[in-house]
Amino acid sequence: MLLVHEEYQSSFDVALKCAVECEHCAEACMGQAEMVKCARTCLDCAEICRTISTYMVRGSRFISHLARACAEICQACADECSSHDTEHCQKCAQACREAVKEYNNIAAVAA
């Protein structure tokens, strides 16, 4: 029998990867006036990904609700980061797109 957190292990891994890439991107963008929106969006995205990973560990009944919000925020981050040519932004955008897919799957299954 799988424990609740083991059921979400692959989703947990995707969430944490996204959080790490977003933190890295935000750090790289800080101090550049033209990258403020990118940095702030990445920080928001990282925070929500860490939050949902905690909900996954607990097997919270609110995961599907949060997954919808996470997908929306990660999509916004992917859109913002993909508009920049830097390697860190492109890596972040890719991690966000993977997270959006994962969160949409969670929202559909857990609803």
CSV table of C-alpha atoms in Angstrom, one decimal:
chain,number,residue,atom,x,y,z
A,1,MET,CA,0.0,0.0,0.0
A,2,LEU,CA,1.3,3.4,-1.0
A,3,LEU,CA,1.4,6.1,1.7
A,4,VAL,CA,-0.3,9.3,0.7
A,5,HIS,CA,2.9,11.2,-0.1
A,6,GLU,CA,4.2,8.3,-2.2
A,7,GLU,CA,1.1,8.6,-4.4
A,8,TYR,CA,2.2,12.1,-5.3
A,9,GLN,CA,5.9,11.4,-5.5
A,10,SER,CA,6.4,12.2,-9.2
A,11,SER,CA,4.2,15.3,-8.8
A,12,PHE,CA,6.1,16.3,-5.8
A,13,ASP,CA,9.4,16.0,-7.7
A,14,VAL,CA,8.0,18.2,-10.6
A,15,ALA,CA,6.8,20.8,-8.1
A,16,LEU,CA,10.2,21.0,-6.3
A,17,LYS,CA,12.0,21.2,-9.6
A,18,CYS,CA,9.9,24.1,-10.7
A,19,ALA,CA,10.4,25.8,-7.4
A,20,VAL,CA,14.2,25.5,-7.7
A,21,GLU,CA,14.3,26.7,-11.3
A,22,CYS,CA,12.1,29.6,-10.4
A,23,GLU,CA,14.3,30.6,-7.5
A,24,HIS,CA,17.3,30.4,-9.6
A,25,CYS,CA,15.8,32.5,-12.4
A,26,ALA,CA,14.5,35.1,-9.9
A,27,GLU,CA,18.0,35.4,-8.4
A,28,ALA,CA,19.6,35.8,-11.8
A,29,CYS,CA,17.0,38.5,-12.8
A,30,MET,CA,17.3,40.5,-9.6
A,31,GLY,CA,19.0,43.9,-9.9
A,32,GLN,CA,18.0,44.3,-13.6
A,33,ALA,CA,15.3,46.9,-13.9
A,34,GLU,CA,13.9,45.3,-17.0
A,35,MET,CA,13.6,41.9,-15.3
A,36,VAL,CA,11.6,42.9,-12.2
A,37,LYS,CA,8.4,41.4,-13.5
A,38,CYS,CA,10.2,38.2,-14.3
A,39,ALA,CA,11.8,37.9,-10.9
A,40,ARG,CA,8.6,38.6,-9.0
A,41,THR,CA,6.6,36.1,-11.1
A,42,CYS,CA,9.3,33.5,-10.5
A,43,LEU,CA,9.2,34.1,-6.8
A,44,ASP,CA,5.4,33.8,-6.7
A,45,CYS,CA,5.6,30.6,-8.7
A,46,ALA,CA,8.3,29.1,-6.5
A,47,GLU,CA,6.3,29.8,-3.4
A,48,ILE,CA,3.1,28.2,-4.7
A,49,CYS,CA,5.1,25.1,-5.9
A,50,ARG,CA,6.6,24.7,-2.4
A,51,THR,CA,3.1,25.1,-0.9
A,52,ILE,CA,1.5,22.4,-3.1
A,53,SER,CA,4.4,20.0,-2.4
A,54,THR,CA,3.6,20.4,1.3
A,55,TYR,CA,-0.1,19.7,0.6
A,56,MET,CA,1.0,16.6,-1.3
A,57,VAL,CA,3.0,15.3,1.6
A,58,ARG,CA,-0.1,15.6,3.8
A,59,GLY,CA,-2.5,14.3,1.2
A,60,SER,CA,-4.6,17.3,1.7
A,61,ARG,CA,-8.2,17.3,0.4
A,62,PHE,CA,-7.5,20.7,-1.1
A,63,ILE,CA,-4.9,19.5,-3.5
A,64,SER,CA,-7.2,19.8,-6.6
A,65,HIS,CA,-8.2,23.3,-5.7
A,66,LEU,CA,-4.6,24.4,-5.2
A,67,ALA,CA,-3.5,22.5,-8.3
A,68,ARG,CA,-5.7,24.8,-10.4
A,69,ALA,CA,-4.2,27.9,-8.9
A,70,CYS,CA,-0.7,26.4,-9.3
A,71,ALA,CA,-1.3,25.7,-13.0
A,72,GLU,CA,-2.4,29.3,-13.6
A,73,ILE,CA,0.6,30.8,-11.8
A,74,CYS,CA,3.1,28.4,-13.4
A,75,GLN,CA,1.6,29.2,-16.8
A,76,ALA,CA,2.0,32.9,-16.2
A,77,CYS,CA,5.6,32.3,-15.2
A,78,ALA,CA,6.3,30.1,-18.2
A,79,ASP,CA,4.8,32.9,-20.5
A,80,GLU,CA,6.9,35.6,-18.8
A,81,CYS,CA,10.2,33.6,-18.8
A,82,SER,CA,9.8,32.3,-22.3
A,83,SER,CA,9.8,35.9,-23.5
A,84,HIS,CA,13.4,36.3,-22.5
A,85,ASP,CA,16.4,34.8,-24.2
A,86,THR,CA,18.5,33.9,-21.2
A,87,GLU,CA,19.3,30.3,-20.4
A,88,HIS,CA,18.0,30.5,-16.9
A,89,CYS,CA,14.7,32.0,-18.1
A,90,GLN,CA,14.3,29.2,-20.7
A,91,LYS,CA,15.0,26.5,-18.2
A,92,CYS,CA,12.5,28.1,-15.8
A,93,ALA,CA,9.9,28.3,-18.5
A,94,GLN,CA,10.4,24.6,-19.3
A,95,ALA,CA,10.1,23.6,-15.7
A,96,CYS,CA,6.9,25.7,-15.4
A,97,ARG,CA,5.4,24.1,-18.5
A,98,GLU,CA,6.1,20.6,-17.0
A,99,ALA,CA,4.5,21.7,-13.7
A,100,VAL,CA,1.4,23.1,-15.5
A,101,LYS,CA,0.9,19.7,-17.2
A,102,GLU,CA,1.3,17.9,-13.9
A,103,TYR,CA,-1.0,20.3,-12.0
A,104,ASN,CA,-3.7,20.1,-14.6
A,105,ASN,CA,-3.6,16.3,-14.4
A,106,ILE,CA,-3.9,16.5,-10.6
A,107,ALA,CA,-6.8,18.9,-10.8
A,108,ALA,CA,-8.6,16.6,-13.3
A,109,VAL,CA,-8.1,13.4,-11.3
A,110,ALA,CA,-8.5,14.7,-7.8
A,111,ALA,CA,-11.7,16.7,-8.6
